[in-house]
Amino acid sequence: MNAPNAPVALDVASLGAPMRKPLNAARHLPSEFYASSQAFRLDKERIFLTHWLCVGREEELPKVGDYFTRNVVGEPILVVRDGSGIAAMQNQCLHRGVEVVFGEGNARRFICPYHAWVYDVGGRLTRAPHMDNCTADLSAGQLPRLRTAHWRGWIFVNFSENPQPFDEFIAGYEAPLWFYRSDQCRLAGKVVVDVACNWKFVAENLLDIYHVSTLHANTFGKFLKNDKFDFQYIPGGGVSFEYESAPLTTDGSKAFAMLPWVQRGLGFAGKAAIFPNMNLSARADSLRMWIIWPVSEGRTQVHIYMLMHEDSFDARDFEGKLARYKEYMRSIVAEDQVAVESMQRLAASGRFQPGPLSHMEGAIHHFLNRYVELVGA
Ligand code: FES
Ligand SMILES: [Fe+2]
């Protein structure tokens, strides 16, 4: 018998069954997957603690001692360049677990803010003051390392002791994501947005081409040309597709130097998702990568990386163009926020009856089928 306050297990099989049907007969997921702490715990255990997760760009850490911190579904991590490369480790002091460093920057060592235990940039414990009487052997102290991998300029980590080999994981993405040669681009800027909804509403919204001409009618929606999409479904929950649109400026003109490998003209656009939380958008003159971090069942933080070709940076008034681009991006995100936060409020009320899907929601269907399969396993 369950203890009186034990959380009720989520019946993933029956709640997720309507989504497991073919696209033309499927229904969206019910509220429980978006607004319950049980689902959030499953998301963490079955997905975020077992999958390869993109945490940032290598070029964010050019010098020894450069670091940034992240919170991965409640797990604080530290990503740092030490003498031998980029390492990721749990950001929790070996004494009492306080985060040894916050934010980002450059350091020669990390000094825990609570009792001043000292770590070198590789996470080795080098000093523990006032511990001389203690019998514990601290000489091999090391912040626990996470597995890391690198792909086209991106840093990935995995919390699992026994993860899927990274090469095997990424192999399925290489061919369909031909247009994302992000290793040949440079990071121009980053926008971080906090959204009051579950992470999956953000992930789905970024794959939702159905809403674009409606919700974004006043911004980039007016440039969308198709309503048929050739979704390429990638095993493991990923997806990729191309369509006709325009670069992201208010008038549809290009703002930055063309990406030389995109031969299909100004109207080229591409969209992809690397499961679970990395979403990619390509235009003829720029790339954007969105990393989606769950904070709680009803809160999400999105990191938007803006990448351009090298030639863009030399253009006259590059800074001005970039500022306008960021502003335009924020206005588009604000449009999306209205919808995804509205869905979250209804999910929290528990009175939502999930509706059917359009053929334009095929990418969402593929993503959520993988999701239900994983959390129901
Ligand atoms: S918790 Fe870090 S030194 Fe005590
Ligand atoms: Fe949108």
Tab-separated table of C-alpha atoms and ligand atoms in Angstrom, residues 92-100 111-119 129, ligand 1:
chain	number	residue	atom	x	y	z
A	92	GLN	CA	28.852	20.723	-5.788
A	93	CYS	CA	31.480	21.099	-3.125
A	94	LEU	CA	32.848	17.836	-1.687
A	95	HIS	CA	32.276	19.227	1.807
A	96	ARG	CA	28.559	20.036	1.987
A	97	GLY	CA	27.474	20.330	-1.606
A	98	VAL	CA	27.319	24.108	-2.021
A	99	GLU	CA	27.837	25.244	-5.608
A	100	VAL	CA	31.497	26.198	-5.734
A	111	ILE	CA	36.999	28.756	-3.820
A	112	CYS	CA	33.806	27.421	-2.291
A	113	PRO	CA	31.885	30.393	-0.835
A	114	TYR	CA	30.826	28.454	2.286
A	115	HIS	CA	34.034	27.242	4.054
A	116	ALA	CA	36.683	28.064	1.442
A	117	TRP	CA	37.669	24.647	0.139
A	118	VAL	CA	39.785	25.325	-2.929
A	119	TYR	CA	39.647	23.524	-6.303
A	129	PRO	CA	41.319	24.766	5.581
B	1	FES	S1	30.419	23.442	1.512
B	1	FES	FE1	32.149	23.995	0.367
B	1	FES	S2	33.663	24.324	1.836
B	1	FES	FE2	31.973	23.715	2.994
